[in-house]
Amino acid sequence: MRIFVTGASGWIGSAVVPELIEEGHQVVGLARSDASAAALTAAGAEVVRGTVDDLDLLRDAAAASDGVIHLAFKHDIAFSGDFQGAAEADRRAVDVFGEALAGSDRPFVLASGLAGLTPGRVATERDMAGFDGSPISIRAATAQEVLAFASRGIRSSVVRLSPTCHGEGDKGFMATLAAIAREKGVSGHIGDGANRWPAVHRLDAAHLFRLAVEQAPAKSVLHGVAEEGVAIRDVAEVIGRHLDVPVVSVAPEAAAGHFGWMAGFIGLGLPASSTLTRELLGWKPTHPGLLEDLDKGHYFHAPAVGT
């Protein structure tokens, strides 16, 4: 298959691209910079220069492909205060992909998230998020639009990713927690830290995206979850041990001052199952779990990110 991949040089995309190529697929990757284009060329992919805002380019690239994996999301603006702007840009891109692929029976795979899906219980693939007009629910509504593409002759599926897709080189949530602990001199969690996050290794997530574009039936909801829930307190303890700093409980009212932009996420309980995904596609995560990965030490080699 000739597969167009957005976000192809990003954290997940840079694992998805070789996963696809190794299985004999031809990859066309969207690149917005010279560095991204060079990385994709080195990986063996064809390059299309542009961004997710170049809607005509997206339409043409999708129309010329046998399938699309949409991984790109404007995380830079999303986590600097404009999540709504990022979600709206994502929706525009998805609309264009729907137009380009309609009636073709070709696959379209969207990367989405699990945050806020079912507070208080383990989320499954059958759960659907409500819409309350919030920026996060805008993104959830986009995922539901993609599932509705099935009625337009598109083999559409949504991969809801764990909030932490970990691995060496990660600069996301886990790297940020380590950086905060290094700066503050303590490794913190909110309250008793018993709230749990699902987790998946980046390479296992890449494998799931390949299976999705190859096999997932239309209207499939898939969970990129290797571990149903890892207690944030346990994460804090591993970070504290590696940085040789105390592990402390941070009061909810002090969370913003301690965790910065992560304050709205770190106290959430987000456990999720992937039982139905594994049964549907035969996906079997094989890479280290989150705590084992943290214990390898690569998150603590040097200050990798700011807070």
Tab-separated table of C-alpha atoms in Angstrom:
chain	number	residue	atom	x	y	z
A	1	MET	CA	0.000	0.000	0.000
A	2	ARG	CA	0.984	3.605	-0.584
A	3	ILE	CA	0.219	5.235	2.765
A	4	PHE	CA	0.181	8.968	3.453
A	5	VAL	CA	1.249	9.725	7.029
A	6	THR	CA	0.906	13.099	8.736
A	7	GLY	CA	3.068	13.710	11.772
A	8	ALA	CA	5.440	11.244	10.129
A	9	SER	CA	8.581	12.605	11.784
A	10	GLY	CA	7.005	13.057	15.218
A	11	TRP	CA	7.324	10.902	18.308
A	12	ILE	CA	4.838	8.240	17.170
A	13	GLY	CA	5.219	8.820	13.445
A	14	SER	CA	8.973	8.213	13.460
A	15	ALA	CA	8.185	4.709	14.748
A	16	VAL	CA	5.176	4.143	12.477
A	17	VAL	CA	7.116	4.938	9.291
A	18	PRO	CA	9.773	2.196	9.657
A	19	GLU	CA	7.104	-0.215	10.926
A	20	LEU	CA	5.188	0.294	7.660
A	21	ILE	CA	8.250	0.203	5.411
A	22	GLU	CA	9.535	-3.005	6.982
A	23	GLU	CA	6.223	-4.645	6.069
A	24	GLY	CA	6.574	-3.603	2.436
A	25	HIS	CA	4.405	-0.493	2.367
A	26	GLN	CA	5.372	2.685	0.546
A	27	VAL	CA	5.211	5.677	2.872
A	28	VAL	CA	4.601	9.291	1.918
A	29	GLY	CA	5.278	11.526	4.898
A	30	LEU	CA	4.200	15.109	5.535
A	31	ALA	CA	7.160	17.269	6.594
A	32	ARG	CA	7.027	20.907	7.662
A	33	SER	CA	10.792	21.464	8.049
A	34	ASP	CA	14.084	20.562	6.387
A	35	ALA	CA	15.037	18.445	9.400
A	36	SER	CA	11.786	16.471	9.233
A	37	ALA	CA	12.167	15.962	5.484
A	38	ALA	CA	15.733	14.711	5.925
A	39	ALA	CA	14.683	12.284	8.659
A	40	LEU	CA	11.898	10.869	6.502
A	41	THR	CA	14.169	10.506	3.486
A	42	ALA	CA	16.739	8.694	5.630
A	43	ALA	CA	14.000	6.332	6.835
A	44	GLY	CA	13.097	5.461	3.258
A	45	ALA	CA	9.921	7.506	2.904
A	46	GLU	CA	8.820	9.862	0.160
A	47	VAL	CA	8.383	13.441	1.383
A	48	VAL	CA	5.585	15.944	0.861
A	49	ARG	CA	6.491	19.379	2.211
A	50	GLY	CA	3.769	21.257	4.049
A	51	THR	CA	1.687	21.480	7.199
A	52	VAL	CA	-1.757	20.361	8.360
A	53	ASP	CA	-2.986	23.837	7.430
A	54	ASP	CA	-2.211	23.212	3.727
A	55	LEU	CA	-5.604	21.717	2.994
A	56	ASP	CA	-5.276	21.432	-0.791
A	57	LEU	CA	-1.983	19.623	-0.344
A	58	LEU	CA	-3.556	17.204	2.155
A	59	ARG	CA	-6.444	16.534	-0.211
A	60	ASP	CA	-4.135	15.757	-3.137
A	61	ALA	CA	-1.789	13.565	-1.096
A	62	ALA	CA	-4.684	11.556	0.328
A	63	ALA	CA	-6.316	11.123	-3.066
A	64	ALA	CA	-3.030	9.758	-4.471
A	65	SER	CA	-2.638	7.219	-1.649
A	66	ASP	CA	-4.106	3.836	-0.787
A	67	GLY	CA	-4.701	4.940	2.793
A	68	VAL	CA	-4.004	7.675	5.337
A	69	ILE	CA	-2.715	7.652	8.914
A	70	HIS	CA	-3.309	11.032	10.533
A	71	LEU	CA	-0.961	11.496	13.491
A	72	ALA	CA	-0.263	15.226	13.270
A	73	PHE	CA	-1.686	17.514	15.941
A	74	LYS	CA	-0.542	20.994	16.884
A	75	HIS	CA	0.780	20.018	20.302
A	76	ASP	CA	2.998	23.106	20.357
A	77	ILE	CA	0.036	25.483	20.481
A	78	ALA	CA	-2.225	23.040	22.337
A	79	PHE	CA	0.007	22.974	25.406
A	80	SER	CA	0.848	26.660	25.282
A	81	GLY	CA	-2.747	27.704	25.828
A	82	ASP	CA	-4.589	27.249	22.534
A	83	PHE	CA	-5.879	23.670	22.638
A	84	GLN	CA	-9.056	24.823	20.926
A	85	GLY	CA	-7.093	26.241	18.009
A	86	ALA	CA	-5.203	22.970	17.661
A	87	ALA	CA	-8.419	20.948	17.807
A	88	GLU	CA	-10.112	23.128	15.205
A	89	ALA	CA	-7.133	22.849	12.840
A	90	ASP	CA	-7.281	19.083	13.281
A	91	ARG	CA	-10.976	19.067	12.422
A	92	ARG	CA	-10.360	20.993	9.197
A	93	ALA	CA	-7.695	18.504	8.118
A	94	VAL	CA	-9.973	15.556	8.915
A	95	ASP	CA	-12.797	17.100	6.878
A	96	VAL	CA	-10.482	17.302	3.877
A	97	PHE	CA	-9.385	13.684	4.252
A	98	GLY	CA	-13.022	12.656	4.341
A	99	GLU	CA	-13.652	14.469	1.073
A	100	ALA	CA	-10.611	12.936	-0.598
A	101	LEU	CA	-11.304	9.343	0.446
A	102	ALA	CA	-15.112	9.222	0.198
A	103	GLY	CA	-16.437	6.244	-1.751
A	104	SER	CA	-13.023	4.600	-2.090
A	105	ASP	CA	-13.178	1.953	0.680
A	106	ARG	CA	-9.629	3.011	1.511
A	107	PRO	CA	-8.459	3.128	5.161
A	108	PHE	CA	-8.219	6.270	7.245
A	109	VAL	CA	-6.717	5.965	10.726
A	110	LEU	CA	-6.920	8.839	13.203
A	111	ALA	CA	-4.802	9.220	16.329
A	112	SER	CA	-6.899	10.399	19.270
A	113	GLY	CA	-6.722	10.269	23.064
A	114	LEU	CA	-8.285	8.739	26.154
A	115	ALA	CA	-8.386	11.754	28.465
A	116	GLY	CA	-11.720	12.386	30.141
A	117	LEU	CA	-13.482	9.466	28.494
A	118	THR	CA	-15.005	7.715	31.541
A	119	PRO	CA	-13.986	9.347	34.835
A	120	GLY	CA	-14.153	6.925	37.732
A	121	ARG	CA	-14.026	3.649	35.832
A	122	VAL	CA	-12.007	1.693	33.287
A	123	ALA	CA	-12.719	2.901	29.759
A	124	THR	CA	-13.340	0.404	26.964
A	125	GLU	CA	-13.491	0.725	23.206
A	126	ARG	CA	-17.288	0.835	23.421
A	127	ASP	CA	-17.286	4.081	25.420
A	128	MET	CA	-17.888	7.360	23.628
A	129	ALA	CA	-17.070	10.804	24.972
A	130	GLY	CA	-19.791	13.384	25.393
A	131	PHE	CA	-19.619	16.836	23.826
A	132	ASP	CA	-19.734	19.849	26.131
A	133	GLY	CA	-18.084	22.432	23.884
A	134	SER	CA	-14.738	22.197	25.662
A	135	PRO	CA	-11.533	22.002	23.585
A	136	ILE	CA	-10.976	18.365	24.590
A	137	SER	CA	-14.510	17.448	23.560
A	138	ILE	CA	-13.946	19.148	20.189
A	139	ARG	CA	-11.195	16.626	19.552
A	140	ALA	CA	-13.459	13.801	20.712
A	141	ALA	CA	-16.133	15.008	18.300
A	142	THR	CA	-13.567	14.857	15.495
A	143	ALA	CA	-12.922	11.217	16.355
A	144	GLN	CA	-16.652	10.500	16.162
A	145	GLU	CA	-16.782	12.214	12.774
A	146	VAL	CA	-14.039	9.876	11.556
A	147	LEU	CA	-16.032	6.850	12.688
A	148	ALA	CA	-19.001	8.217	10.746
A	149	PHE	CA	-16.836	8.203	7.609
A	150	ALA	CA	-17.728	4.501	7.382
A	151	SER	CA	-21.120	5.531	5.989
A	152	ARG	CA	-19.305	7.439	3.236
A	153	GLY	CA	-17.357	4.447	1.948
A	154	ILE	CA	-14.182	4.900	4.001
A	155	ARG	CA	-12.623	2.141	6.130
A	156	SER	CA	-12.158	4.523	9.029
A	157	SER	CA	-10.792	3.756	12.479
A	158	VAL	CA	-9.665	5.693	15.534
A	159	VAL	CA	-6.704	4.762	17.727
A	160	ARG	CA	-7.136	6.246	21.192
A	161	LEU	CA	-3.634	6.512	22.573
A	162	SER	CA	-2.598	6.276	26.203
A	163	PRO	CA	-1.610	9.660	27.640
A	164	THR	CA	1.943	8.416	27.933
A	165	CYS	CA	3.516	6.719	24.919
A	166	HIS	CA	6.882	6.119	26.482
A	167	GLY	CA	10.301	5.086	25.225
A	168	GLU	CA	13.832	6.369	24.806
A	169	GLY	CA	13.759	9.892	23.390
A	170	ASP	CA	10.335	10.726	24.844
A	171	LYS	CA	9.882	14.442	25.538
A	172	GLY	CA	6.281	14.245	26.684
A	173	PHE	CA	4.589	13.786	30.048
A	174	MET	CA	7.173	11.488	31.666
A	175	ALA	CA	10.118	13.602	30.578
A	176	THR	CA	8.333	16.697	31.843
A	177	LEU	CA	7.678	15.096	35.247
A	178	ALA	CA	11.362	14.209	35.501
A	179	ALA	CA	12.339	17.772	34.567
A	180	ILE	CA	9.960	19.216	37.164
A	181	ALA	CA	11.371	16.924	39.839
A	182	ARG	CA	14.901	17.948	38.933
A	183	GLU	CA	13.987	21.643	39.103
A	184	LYS	CA	11.902	21.470	42.295
A	185	GLY	CA	14.156	19.048	44.152
A	186	VAL	CA	11.202	16.741	44.896
A	187	SER	CA	9.246	14.196	42.870
A	188	GLY	CA	5.571	14.998	43.313
A	189	HIS	CA	2.151	13.475	42.886
A	190	ILE	CA	-1.237	14.968	43.791
A	191	GLY	CA	-2.932	13.710	46.949
A	192	ASP	CA	-2.207	10.046	47.590
A	193	GLY	CA	-1.090	9.529	43.979
A	194	ALA	CA	-3.359	6.500	43.571
A	195	ASN	CA	-4.864	7.834	40.333
A	196	ARG	CA	-3.837	5.680	37.399
A	197	TRP	CA	-2.771	6.341	33.827
A	198	PRO	CA	-2.780	3.801	31.001
A	199	ALA	CA	0.519	3.497	29.192
A	200	VAL	CA	1.948	2.076	25.986
A	201	HIS	CA	5.464	1.835	24.601
A	202	ARG	CA	5.968	3.894	21.460
A	203	LEU	CA	6.972	0.844	19.404
A	204	ASP	CA	3.885	-1.101	20.460
A	205	ALA	CA	1.758	1.895	19.476
A	206	ALA	CA	3.433	1.978	16.053
A	207	HIS	CA	2.618	-1.688	15.544
A	208	LEU	CA	-1.038	-0.991	16.350
A	209	PHE	CA	-1.241	1.769	13.739
A	210	ARG	CA	0.096	-0.611	11.104
A	211	LEU	CA	-2.449	-3.261	12.013
A	212	ALA	CA	-5.189	-0.637	11.916
A	213	VAL	CA	-4.398	0.607	8.416
A	214	GLU	CA	-4.016	-2.952	7.150
A	215	GLN	CA	-6.886	-4.724	8.869
A	216	ALA	CA	-9.229	-2.652	11.037
A	217	PRO	CA	-12.851	-2.879	9.911
A	218	ALA	CA	-14.701	0.348	9.199
A	219	LYS	CA	-15.842	2.221	12.301
A	220	SER	CA	-13.324	0.513	14.598
A	221	VAL	CA	-12.369	2.109	17.904
A	222	LEU	CA	-8.962	0.861	19.035
A	223	HIS	CA	-7.126	1.440	22.297
A	224	GLY	CA	-3.375	1.935	22.290
A	225	VAL	CA	-3.124	0.628	25.849
A	226	ALA	CA	-0.511	-1.878	26.966
A	227	GLU	CA	-1.054	-1.284	30.696
A	228	GLU	CA	-4.527	-0.530	32.007
A	229	GLY	CA	-3.353	1.845	34.696
A	230	VAL	CA	-0.093	2.754	36.403
A	231	ALA	CA	-0.382	4.694	39.673
A	232	ILE	CA	1.182	8.146	39.407
A	233	ARG	CA	2.612	7.635	42.889
A	234	ASP	CA	4.624	4.694	41.527
A	235	VAL	CA	5.871	6.875	38.681
A	236	ALA	CA	6.917	9.562	41.169
A	237	GLU	CA	8.784	6.997	43.249
A	238	VAL	CA	10.857	5.783	40.297
A	239	ILE	CA	11.653	9.368	39.325
A	240	GLY	CA	12.598	10.214	42.912
A	241	ARG	CA	14.887	7.208	43.171
A	242	HIS	CA	16.736	7.985	39.947
A	243	LEU	CA	17.147	11.681	40.728
A	244	ASP	CA	17.816	11.037	44.426
A	245	VAL	CA	15.104	13.461	45.542
A	246	PRO	CA	12.243	12.965	48.037
A	247	VAL	CA	8.828	11.834	46.864
A	248	VAL	CA	6.121	14.194	48.129
A	249	SER	CA	2.376	14.692	47.975
A	250	VAL	CA	1.359	18.016	46.446
A	251	ALA	CA	-1.954	19.479	47.625
A	252	PRO	CA	-4.470	20.033	44.800
A	253	GLU	CA	-4.533	23.779	45.463
A	254	ALA	CA	-0.746	23.909	45.027
A	255	ALA	CA	-0.660	21.784	41.868
A	256	ALA	CA	-0.537	24.665	39.386
A	257	GLY	CA	2.444	26.213	41.128
A	258	HIS	CA	4.308	22.913	41.253
A	259	PHE	CA	3.420	21.187	37.978
A	260	GLY	CA	2.719	24.169	35.699
A	261	TRP	CA	0.777	23.218	32.570
A	262	MET	CA	0.705	19.580	33.684
A	263	ALA	CA	-1.433	20.407	36.736
A	264	GLY	CA	-4.631	19.764	34.814
A	265	PHE	CA	-3.496	16.284	33.803
A	266	ILE	CA	-1.364	14.792	36.550
A	267	GLY	CA	-4.237	14.249	39.010
A	268	LEU	CA	-6.572	12.562	36.534
A	269	GLY	CA	-7.584	8.919	36.792
A	270	LEU	CA	-7.647	7.517	33.262
A	271	PRO	CA	-7.552	3.694	33.393
A	272	ALA	CA	-8.467	2.016	30.130
A	273	SER	CA	-8.693	-1.480	28.670
A	274	SER	CA	-7.543	-2.728	25.265
A	275	THR	CA	-9.135	-6.185	25.442
A	276	LEU	CA	-11.380	-5.633	22.423
A	277	THR	CA	-8.507	-4.194	20.368
A	278	ARG	CA	-6.330	-7.219	21.069
A	279	GLU	CA	-9.142	-9.605	20.169
A	280	LEU	CA	-9.972	-7.752	16.942
A	281	LEU	CA	-6.473	-7.315	15.535
A	282	GLY	CA	-4.328	-9.799	17.450
A	283	TRP	CA	-2.250	-6.917	18.827
A	284	LYS	CA	0.148	-8.069	21.541
A	285	PRO	CA	2.333	-5.410	23.194
A	286	THR	CA	5.826	-6.815	23.726
A	287	HIS	CA	7.950	-3.865	24.844
A	288	PRO	CA	8.742	-2.786	28.437
A	289	GLY	CA	6.002	-1.362	30.646
A	290	LEU	CA	6.159	2.199	31.921
A	291	LEU	CA	7.881	1.603	35.260
A	292	GLU	CA	10.386	-0.792	33.711
A	293	ASP	CA	11.092	1.740	30.976
A	294	LEU	CA	11.582	4.521	33.525
A	295	ASP	CA	13.944	2.276	35.462
A	296	LYS	CA	16.181	1.928	32.408
A	297	GLY	CA	17.372	5.443	33.210
A	298	HIS	CA	17.169	7.159	29.826
A	299	TYR	CA	14.676	9.728	31.148
A	300	PHE	CA	17.309	10.955	33.597
A	301	HIS	CA	20.462	11.305	31.521
A	302	ALA	CA	20.161	15.075	31.173
A	303	PRO	CA	17.531	17.802	31.428
A	304	ALA	CA	15.724	17.040	28.155
A	305	VAL	CA	12.779	19.425	28.374
A	306	GLY	CA	11.652	22.514	30.159
A	307	THR	CA	8.644	22.730	32.418
